[in-house]
XYZ file of C-alpha atoms in Angstrom:
662
model
C 93.511 17.182 134.208
C 95.273 17.896 137.503
C 99.039 18.133 137.106
C 99.756 20.137 140.264
C 101.247 17.015 141.883
C 103.849 16.960 139.131
C 105.626 20.084 140.426
C 109.344 19.480 139.984
C 108.785 16.191 138.196
C 109.076 15.455 134.506
C 105.788 15.768 132.624
C 104.625 13.121 130.193
C 103.699 13.828 126.576
C 99.951 14.233 127.231
C 100.531 16.632 130.122
C 102.871 18.759 128.027
C 100.281 18.873 125.252
C 97.598 19.948 127.714
C 99.754 22.780 129.056
C 100.423 23.998 125.518
C 96.694 24.036 124.725
C 95.850 25.783 127.995
C 98.537 28.384 127.306
C 97.180 28.874 123.781
C 93.686 29.435 125.152
C 95.109 32.021 127.566
C 96.959 33.771 124.735
C 93.905 33.861 122.440
C 91.716 35.262 125.219
C 94.141 38.102 125.790
C 94.851 38.813 122.111
C 91.315 38.720 120.736
C 89.109 39.482 123.741
C 91.378 41.459 126.095
C 90.686 38.974 128.904
C 93.698 38.669 131.225
C 94.162 35.310 132.986
C 95.925 35.261 136.364
C 98.307 32.668 137.824
C 96.718 32.545 141.283
C 93.324 31.021 142.272
C 90.215 33.241 142.290
C 86.474 32.646 142.463
C 86.130 33.335 138.724
C 87.125 31.090 135.840
C 86.990 31.523 132.090
C 86.099 28.296 130.289
C 87.635 28.231 126.816
C 85.645 26.129 124.297
C 82.704 26.116 126.712
C 80.691 28.849 125.000
C 77.509 29.211 123.009
C 79.684 29.830 119.954
C 81.058 26.289 120.287
C 77.599 24.709 120.407
C 77.712 24.169 124.199
C 74.371 24.902 125.861
C 73.880 26.368 129.334
C 72.410 23.054 130.513
C 75.428 21.065 129.287
C 77.950 23.319 130.979
C 75.958 23.490 134.194
C 75.943 19.684 134.422
C 79.744 19.672 134.403
C 80.239 22.689 136.684
C 77.644 21.865 139.349
C 79.624 18.790 140.401
C 82.361 21.102 141.671
C 80.182 23.159 143.999
C 77.582 25.956 144.154
C 77.989 28.880 141.759
C 77.102 32.538 141.937
C 76.840 33.015 138.171
C 77.363 31.391 134.787
C 77.838 34.002 132.072
C 77.681 32.911 128.413
C 78.244 35.771 125.927
C 76.369 35.337 122.630
C 78.336 33.709 119.765
C 81.515 33.522 121.861
C 83.552 30.311 122.282
C 83.997 30.770 126.030
C 82.001 31.273 129.225
C 82.642 32.745 132.675
C 81.775 30.915 135.882
C 81.868 32.473 139.359
C 81.902 29.993 142.272
C 80.829 30.757 145.844
C 84.331 30.126 147.184
C 87.884 29.928 145.884
C 88.110 26.294 147.034
C 85.226 25.295 144.744
C 86.810 27.256 141.892
C 90.108 25.391 142.441
C 88.219 22.096 142.414
C 86.645 22.938 139.026
C 90.031 24.061 137.681
C 91.566 20.705 138.599
C 88.628 18.495 137.569
C 87.524 20.073 134.301
C 90.758 21.311 132.721
C 91.339 19.138 129.655
C 87.992 17.407 130.146
C 86.280 16.237 126.956
C 82.553 16.770 126.537
C 80.242 16.195 123.585
C 78.280 19.220 122.387
C 74.739 19.144 121.002
C 76.118 18.683 117.471
C 77.996 15.530 118.463
C 81.429 17.192 118.272
C 84.131 16.541 120.836
C 84.888 19.658 122.859
C 87.885 19.903 125.191
C 87.562 22.486 127.963
C 90.489 24.670 129.047
C 90.049 26.667 132.248
C 91.982 29.678 133.527
C 91.522 31.877 136.566
C 90.521 35.504 135.993
C 90.339 38.337 138.494
C 86.812 39.250 137.452
C 84.269 38.027 134.908
C 83.814 41.008 132.594
C 81.623 41.504 129.563
C 80.723 44.689 127.744
C 76.942 44.761 127.663
C 75.124 45.774 124.530
C 72.833 48.767 124.623
C 69.140 48.213 124.965
C 67.573 47.211 121.672
C 64.067 47.517 120.339
C 62.243 45.915 117.451
C 62.878 47.643 114.101
C 60.200 50.298 113.430
C 57.127 48.774 111.820
C 57.857 45.217 113.030
C 55.293 43.253 115.021
C 55.457 39.715 116.454
C 52.102 38.220 117.494
C 52.451 35.062 119.618
C 49.973 32.154 119.456
C 48.174 33.744 116.504
C 46.585 30.374 115.702
C 45.686 27.318 117.780
C 47.621 24.042 117.734
C 44.618 22.507 115.926
C 44.823 25.146 113.168
C 48.577 24.571 112.926
C 48.013 20.866 112.439
C 45.411 21.501 109.720
C 47.680 23.949 107.895
C 50.632 21.559 107.935
C 48.493 18.640 106.790
C 47.026 20.736 103.967
C 50.464 20.981 102.291
C 50.853 18.030 99.943
C 54.592 17.862 99.313
C 54.240 14.727 97.182
C 51.342 15.999 95.084
C 50.807 16.029 91.338
C 53.838 17.601 89.661
C 51.647 18.672 86.743
C 49.987 21.159 89.056
C 51.470 24.642 88.691
C 51.603 24.989 92.490
C 53.790 21.899 92.836
C 56.928 21.696 94.931
C 59.900 23.485 93.428
C 63.379 22.075 93.904
C 65.593 24.419 95.901
C 68.953 23.610 97.381
C 68.034 23.534 101.057
C 64.264 23.343 101.231
C 60.915 22.422 99.769
C 58.708 25.214 98.503
C 55.235 25.781 97.051
C 53.689 28.928 95.587
C 50.068 30.076 95.424
C 48.564 33.083 93.686
C 51.826 33.947 91.925
C 55.115 32.090 91.667
C 57.894 33.762 93.641
C 61.139 33.977 91.628
C 64.144 33.626 93.929
C 66.680 34.880 91.398
C 65.282 38.427 91.689
C 62.848 38.239 94.651
C 59.814 39.140 92.557
C 56.822 37.661 90.669
C 55.503 37.778 87.119
C 52.432 39.961 87.594
C 51.006 38.889 84.238
C 51.066 35.181 85.077
C 48.880 34.442 88.113
C 48.673 30.800 89.153
C 45.268 29.104 88.917
C 43.237 28.588 92.067
C 44.424 31.541 94.160
C 45.217 30.958 97.829
C 44.105 27.782 99.659
C 40.662 28.034 101.275
C 42.026 27.300 104.744
C 44.365 30.319 104.418
C 41.591 32.615 103.201
C 39.522 32.018 106.329
C 42.519 32.665 108.618
C 43.438 35.855 106.724
C 39.868 37.162 107.035
C 40.092 36.640 110.789
C 43.401 38.526 111.020
C 41.930 41.395 109.001
C 38.946 41.609 111.310
C 41.170 41.547 114.407
C 43.387 44.317 112.979
C 46.672 42.387 112.763
C 46.887 43.064 109.017
C 45.485 45.861 106.833
C 45.383 44.215 103.387
C 44.401 40.763 102.223
C 47.407 39.118 100.494
C 47.125 37.490 97.059
C 50.454 35.634 97.018
C 51.648 32.825 99.298
C 54.969 30.994 99.478
C 55.232 27.940 101.720
C 58.782 26.886 102.664
C 59.880 23.884 104.677
C 63.351 24.132 106.231
C 65.412 21.338 107.758
C 67.451 22.202 110.895
C 70.733 23.817 109.893
C 69.378 25.718 106.900
C 68.343 29.339 106.705
C 67.344 32.334 104.631
C 69.946 34.696 103.126
C 69.627 38.315 104.253
C 67.443 40.237 101.791
C 64.792 42.919 101.337
C 61.669 41.876 99.462
C 61.645 43.800 96.193
C 59.851 47.144 96.595
C 58.340 47.247 93.115
C 56.941 43.722 93.408
C 54.987 43.835 96.684
C 52.947 46.220 98.810
C 54.016 47.543 102.199
C 52.775 44.680 104.369
C 54.586 41.304 104.365
C 53.599 38.676 106.918
C 55.060 35.299 107.838
C 53.583 32.516 109.969
C 56.090 30.171 111.686
C 54.991 26.564 112.206
C 56.632 23.331 113.343
C 59.908 24.374 114.979
C 59.597 25.420 118.633
C 61.598 28.602 118.011
C 63.660 30.307 115.322
C 65.772 33.480 115.454
C 65.529 35.933 112.555
C 68.200 38.595 112.070
C 67.192 42.126 111.053
C 69.992 44.413 109.898
C 69.957 48.163 109.256
C 72.220 49.532 106.466
C 74.278 51.327 109.135
C 75.197 47.981 110.684
C 72.771 47.683 113.612
C 71.562 44.085 113.968
C 68.514 43.028 115.982
C 67.847 39.344 116.622
C 64.163 38.539 116.896
C 62.787 35.311 118.376
C 59.895 33.799 116.411
C 58.191 31.079 118.439
C 55.974 28.363 117.019
C 52.565 29.596 115.775
C 53.697 33.241 115.835
C 52.995 35.820 113.128
C 55.674 38.242 111.949
C 54.298 41.453 110.405
C 56.733 43.716 108.512
C 55.601 47.214 107.518
C 57.268 50.572 106.902
C 60.958 50.789 107.760
C 61.306 47.134 108.816
C 59.882 46.012 105.473
C 61.573 48.505 103.143
C 64.945 49.335 104.753
C 66.081 46.503 107.026
C 67.293 43.205 105.576
C 65.926 40.074 107.198
C 67.322 36.560 107.142
C 67.916 33.411 109.171
C 71.486 32.252 109.805
C 72.016 28.612 108.757
C 72.693 26.699 111.983
C 71.142 23.910 114.060
C 70.913 25.867 117.321
C 69.849 29.419 118.168
C 71.039 31.532 121.094
C 67.918 32.514 123.037
C 66.783 33.793 126.426
C 66.856 30.882 128.877
C 64.054 32.328 130.993
C 61.816 33.104 127.994
C 62.894 30.336 125.659
C 59.638 29.974 123.769
C 58.510 33.599 123.663
C 58.802 36.158 120.886
C 60.705 39.424 120.852
C 64.317 40.561 120.837
C 67.248 38.746 122.438
C 68.633 40.911 125.244
C 72.278 41.256 126.266
C 71.819 39.538 129.646
C 74.610 36.954 129.315
C 73.487 35.316 132.529
C 70.240 34.329 130.793
C 71.322 32.945 127.405
C 71.279 29.347 126.221
C 70.908 27.302 123.042
C 67.613 26.203 121.502
C 67.674 23.274 119.083
C 65.889 23.894 115.791
C 63.281 21.548 114.401
C 61.734 21.323 110.954
C 60.202 24.743 110.308
C 57.413 25.475 107.857
C 56.743 29.109 107.042
C 53.668 30.568 105.330
C 54.756 33.937 103.870
C 51.951 36.118 102.523
C 52.422 39.139 100.255
C 50.208 41.436 98.219
C 51.420 41.986 94.653
C 51.965 45.664 93.837
C 50.279 47.067 90.706
C 51.250 50.731 91.140
C 54.795 52.174 91.362
C 56.488 52.188 94.765
C 56.773 55.683 96.216
C 58.318 54.775 99.561
C 60.675 57.174 101.334
C 63.585 54.691 101.304
C 64.953 55.651 97.907
C 68.498 54.328 98.535
C 67.214 50.746 98.554
C 64.140 51.086 96.339
C 64.634 49.313 93.004
C 62.146 51.677 91.296
C 63.461 54.958 92.671
C 67.150 54.260 93.048
C 69.038 55.972 90.262
C 71.835 54.119 88.533
C 74.944 56.097 89.412
C 78.489 55.402 88.347
C 80.824 54.329 91.157
C 83.112 57.017 92.562
C 86.540 55.549 91.774
C 90.106 56.356 92.877
C 91.531 59.459 91.247
C 95.213 58.810 91.900
C 97.639 55.933 92.248
C 97.794 56.549 95.991
C 94.027 56.393 96.337
C 94.005 53.190 94.284
C 96.675 51.658 96.514
C 94.712 52.561 99.643
C 91.552 50.990 98.236
C 93.418 47.817 97.274
C 95.193 47.656 100.631
C 91.879 47.762 102.482
C 89.731 45.651 100.163
C 92.228 43.233 98.614
C 95.467 42.855 100.590
C 93.969 43.011 104.087
C 90.977 40.842 103.242
C 92.947 37.995 101.688
C 95.280 37.865 104.684
C 92.269 37.623 107.014
C 90.413 34.964 105.018
C 93.474 33.010 103.801
C 92.756 29.695 105.569
C 89.059 29.637 104.706
C 89.794 30.810 101.168
C 92.394 28.076 100.718
C 89.972 25.398 101.927
C 87.721 26.234 98.959
C 90.490 26.315 96.332
C 91.767 22.870 95.499
C 90.481 21.738 92.078
C 92.547 23.116 89.172
C 90.692 24.530 86.175
C 90.941 22.226 83.136
C 92.115 24.770 80.555
C 94.819 26.112 82.853
C 96.027 22.561 83.470
C 96.024 22.067 79.698
C 98.243 25.156 79.257
C 100.735 23.994 81.907
C 100.840 20.405 80.638
C 101.606 21.623 77.100
C 104.769 23.499 78.157
C 108.106 21.846 77.308
C 109.781 19.799 80.031
C 112.210 21.892 82.067
C 110.387 25.193 81.473
C 110.737 27.835 84.183
C 107.257 29.149 85.062
C 106.044 31.934 87.375
C 102.575 31.951 88.939
C 101.945 35.627 89.710
C 99.238 35.762 92.365
C 99.525 32.066 93.197
C 97.098 32.042 96.154
C 97.414 28.717 97.974
C 99.584 27.279 95.196
C 97.121 24.880 93.625
C 98.843 25.197 90.210
C 102.432 24.985 91.459
C 102.480 21.187 91.457
C 100.371 20.436 88.381
C 103.261 19.523 86.046
C 106.235 17.931 87.791
C 108.330 18.457 84.638
C 108.275 22.243 85.150
C 110.278 24.444 87.503
C 107.550 26.591 89.063
C 107.733 29.436 91.551
C 104.800 31.397 92.923
C 104.319 34.804 94.467
C 101.377 36.460 96.181
C 100.620 39.691 98.043
C 99.227 37.726 101.022
C 101.774 36.471 103.556
C 99.239 33.973 104.925
C 98.571 32.446 101.497
C 102.310 32.201 100.818
C 102.707 30.435 104.171
C 100.175 27.849 102.989
C 102.201 27.343 99.789
C 105.328 26.745 101.856
C 103.500 24.285 104.102
C 102.796 22.346 100.908
C 106.503 22.392 100.052
C 106.099 24.802 97.119
C 108.500 27.609 96.252
C 106.704 30.903 96.911
C 107.438 34.418 98.103
C 105.555 37.570 99.099
C 105.574 40.442 96.626
C 103.353 42.871 94.751
C 102.330 41.930 91.201
C 103.388 45.420 90.103
C 106.961 44.815 91.277
C 108.060 41.191 91.039
C 111.665 40.688 92.270
C 112.932 38.586 89.329
C 115.229 39.472 86.455
C 113.632 40.458 83.155
C 113.306 37.704 80.582
C 114.036 34.807 82.950
C 110.774 32.847 82.600
C 109.562 30.612 79.786
C 105.948 31.101 80.840
C 103.811 32.940 83.367
C 100.250 32.513 84.582
C 98.045 35.165 86.204
C 94.763 33.648 87.356
C 92.103 35.898 88.892
C 94.591 38.635 89.811
C 94.482 41.572 87.352
C 90.820 42.303 88.207
C 91.889 43.327 91.743
C 93.685 46.463 90.465
C 91.435 49.507 90.674
C 92.593 51.736 87.784
C 93.265 51.183 84.096
C 96.875 52.282 84.557
C 97.512 49.785 87.337
C 95.913 46.941 85.394
C 98.076 47.679 82.347
C 101.134 48.015 84.618
C 100.422 44.557 86.067
C 100.252 43.112 82.545
C 103.486 44.940 81.629
C 105.246 43.438 84.650
C 104.043 39.998 83.608
C 105.498 40.363 80.112
C 108.756 41.820 81.506
C 109.402 38.484 83.188
C 109.025 36.515 79.922
C 111.873 35.668 77.605
C 111.246 36.441 73.908
C 108.846 33.780 72.690
C 107.625 33.097 76.227
C 103.888 32.811 76.830
C 101.515 34.061 79.522
C 98.010 32.851 80.381
C 95.730 35.449 81.991
C 92.242 34.990 83.505
C 89.961 37.807 84.722
C 86.347 37.855 85.878
C 83.875 38.776 83.125
C 81.140 41.397 83.261
C 79.155 39.080 80.968
C 77.976 36.211 83.138
C 75.598 35.170 80.359
C 77.418 34.427 77.095
C 75.982 32.990 73.885
C 72.634 32.420 75.655
C 74.254 30.339 78.390
C 74.580 31.265 82.053
C 77.996 30.922 83.650
C 78.592 28.402 86.429
C 78.622 31.375 88.807
C 74.998 32.270 87.963
C 73.912 28.636 87.868
C 75.448 28.005 91.264
C 76.173 24.390 90.379
C 76.545 21.990 93.269
C 79.530 20.004 94.394
C 79.479 16.248 94.642
C 78.502 14.456 97.831
C 82.151 13.546 98.346
C 83.280 17.161 98.191
C 81.034 19.502 100.130
C 83.432 22.409 100.549
C 81.978 25.854 101.204
C 82.470 28.198 98.291
C 81.960 31.929 98.385
C 80.692 34.455 95.968
C 83.379 34.749 93.306
C 83.791 31.093 92.473
C 83.479 31.525 88.741
C 86.840 33.292 88.812
C 88.296 31.221 91.592
C 86.852 27.715 91.342
C 85.133 26.690 88.115
C 84.203 23.203 89.204
C 83.112 23.866 92.776
C 80.410 26.501 92.623
C 78.366 26.295 95.767
C 77.012 29.072 97.898
C 77.342 29.164 101.686
C 74.542 27.426 103.548
C 72.043 30.188 102.897
C 71.261 29.167 99.314
C 71.259 31.046 96.051
C 69.347 34.193 96.904
C 70.769 37.577 97.859
C 73.508 37.381 100.447
C 74.575 41.012 100.278
C 73.009 44.388 100.075
C 73.296 46.276 96.815
C 73.467 49.560 98.706
C 76.680 51.429 97.770
C 79.520 51.113 100.259
C 81.731 54.072 101.103
C 85.508 53.806 101.486
C 87.284 56.794 103.060
C 90.488 57.625 101.169
C 92.984 59.892 102.910
C 95.428 62.103 101.004
C 98.123 63.991 102.928
C 97.111 67.596 103.535
C 93.602 66.996 102.140
C 90.255 66.067 103.583
C 89.352 62.359 103.279
C 87.571 61.662 99.991
C 84.816 59.090 99.729
C 85.146 56.325 97.146
C 81.691 54.798 96.642
C 81.352 51.296 95.246
C 78.261 49.083 94.957
C 78.242 45.856 96.952
C 77.530 43.050 94.517
C 74.608 40.712 95.188
C 75.886 37.149 94.947
C 74.769 34.867 92.119
C 73.399 37.750 90.047
C 74.576 39.524 86.906
C 76.892 42.492 87.338
C 75.414 45.977 86.992
C 78.709 47.788 87.507
C 82.272 46.985 86.458
C 83.730 48.148 89.783
C 82.218 46.364 92.759
C 82.817 45.041 96.247
C 82.169 41.294 96.448
C 81.323 39.750 99.848
C 83.228 36.884 101.424
C 81.433 35.170 104.326
C 84.112 33.880 106.657
C 83.096 30.629 108.298
C 84.786 27.981 110.423
C 84.117 24.314 109.750
C 85.882 22.075 112.275
C 85.750 18.375 111.482
C 83.003 16.490 113.300
C 85.358 13.797 114.542
C 88.077 16.131 115.770
C 88.230 17.896 119.103
C 87.772 21.623 118.572
C 90.883 23.724 119.106
C 90.540 26.677 121.479
C 88.385 29.359 119.854
C 87.879 27.565 116.567
C 88.828 29.954 113.767
C 91.867 31.778 115.163
C 89.789 33.312 117.941
C 87.841 35.480 115.524
C 85.348 37.477 117.664
C 82.584 37.331 115.054
C 81.470 33.750 114.194
C 80.614 34.685 110.620
C 82.049 38.078 109.594
C 81.645 39.399 106.057
C 84.568 40.969 104.188
C 84.330 42.923 100.933
C 86.888 42.457 98.152
C 87.352 44.953 95.345
C 86.906 43.709 91.741
C 86.956 45.330 88.319
C 85.044 42.928 86.068
C 86.165 43.035 82.431
C 83.884 43.631 79.446
C 84.218 41.679 76.204
C 87.372 42.845 74.391
C 88.738 44.864 77.335
C 91.443 42.366 78.305
C 92.655 42.056 74.699
C 92.762 45.869 74.383
C 94.815 46.139 77.580
C 97.262 43.511 76.266
C 97.577 45.265 72.899
C 98.520 48.463 74.741
C 101.733 46.736 75.865
C 103.252 46.854 72.397
C 105.760 43.993 72.697
C 103.295 41.071 72.727
C 101.062 39.233 70.324
C 97.775 37.617 71.352
C 97.832 33.928 70.426
C 94.386 33.111 71.760
C 91.480 34.736 73.575
C 88.401 32.938 74.867
C 85.557 32.897 77.409
C 85.703 30.218 80.103
C 82.717 29.922 82.462
C 82.367 33.573 83.419
C 85.965 34.620 82.753
C 87.766 36.374 79.901
C 91.035 34.664 79.081
C 94.068 35.482 76.947
C 97.218 33.611 75.918
C 99.861 36.107 74.836
C 103.425 35.733 73.576
C 106.322 38.105 74.027
C 107.806 39.146 70.676
């Protein structure tokens, strides 16, 4: 959109809108990336929304840019929603600025993308250090012929006899078959006492013998899992259980031209490895025992443009990155079942050798506040919009409580989140409060009465409410004293005879021989495919669905360290285990992951930088929780002294109490 000719003239509505969007793109670049746009023409342009992170491939962008003149470079940083282009001359750069600003293109996902261009003095990008494959990792390209690939794929009968013990299992995002032993995804292991009949397929045995002879593998596997993945689906990051399988784990990639697998070290180093069609991945030693491996759920991978169909790591050469469209991928993963204890040297992640240690918890109110500030307050402000998009269906028994209150009752929702309960009963006068400014802003956008405050110090007179609710709040306080203080503050607000409903997450996710909805990971309806994160049994009873990765491990169970600083003292380390999603709790005090994701509507043009310009397309935040044991919530309420417990019950993974002020 060229509006230079409008200098001094009144702009129309569309032109004003364009200038606002261009200015926003400029602001986001500076705020989140430190990229300073300039007001005068240069050879270099930054193209907002024209990045690999927006689903725009190098080929697509080149088609648009080449019409404006010859270029010196097109730089596309990985996972970023922008690109840099350097033209041969300033005149060609000015031509692109005029022709492409506000131009709409369609990305490879079919979404409308509007480009916003700004001049920059110089195209800058901080290059990553040189990376190498994790120790013990090997990628062998073209390990089998195309004829062998065809035979292997045709040998898998996905519509076979369901009476056969090797038949296709139903998983959320893929089809799967097991041979030798059935692989159990809930704990990444096998039942060693229940081998499947028939062993491995004959065609696999002959290929394995060949690999043994050629020295690619050292042991012949006795377990095989075949998975078929549709484009857009992936594998959650995990480590294959040490006690279940021997050192060597191998995986053959078939069907899809290329896939990128992410390997992550506990210290945070991530290496992206390209696995081309018909390649063999061999994991031994450190890469097998210490690094997690997984495949991010997406339909395109960022790969080397010059070596698009080769294996190995993805380098940081942003002048040589593009997108590769995924196809249907079938993986043959071979393992050897372990029959002797694991004695590996990676004891911190070894399920056999790792000792169960109690978390190192805060020792003072100040330490507790620092922990909560970092792993509750800060996190909820950062994830507020995504969190709110997954919280919209009220829980039935909470609705029942609110509907039963007399007309005209004054009710406080302490820790109201996005305010989903504030409008349930129009006959009530409800007001909400939350520690997160961003969540309170969402409440106000919905025309609800809400304010920012701490649940330990609510700015209302004592005895002014007929009822209060506290849903999934008390479990975020990190000491017994602070949890009791939060309950005391709740009862302070009640008039005599007033009632409070309290929900907290339960340690017992299996109760009376039934798994909670959190463990079951029940699916949403086709009409309501919202992304739900890990704690949905306490946050969303009816909408339990994991992010695209499925129901296996999404987080490491390695303890996480939080540095707590006391004035005049050395920082003290508070160690908490990171909970593995969709599994039972093994500690009452845990950090629970939240995978922040953007999900722009397919029919809407993408705003500059998608999710508030967040530099990481899918960051993970950890929220502190204290999960309550049976009877613990009632005991905490009884410690208050001026209340009586009217009712206590278990509701899909939560302990719940209705109390009355006496």
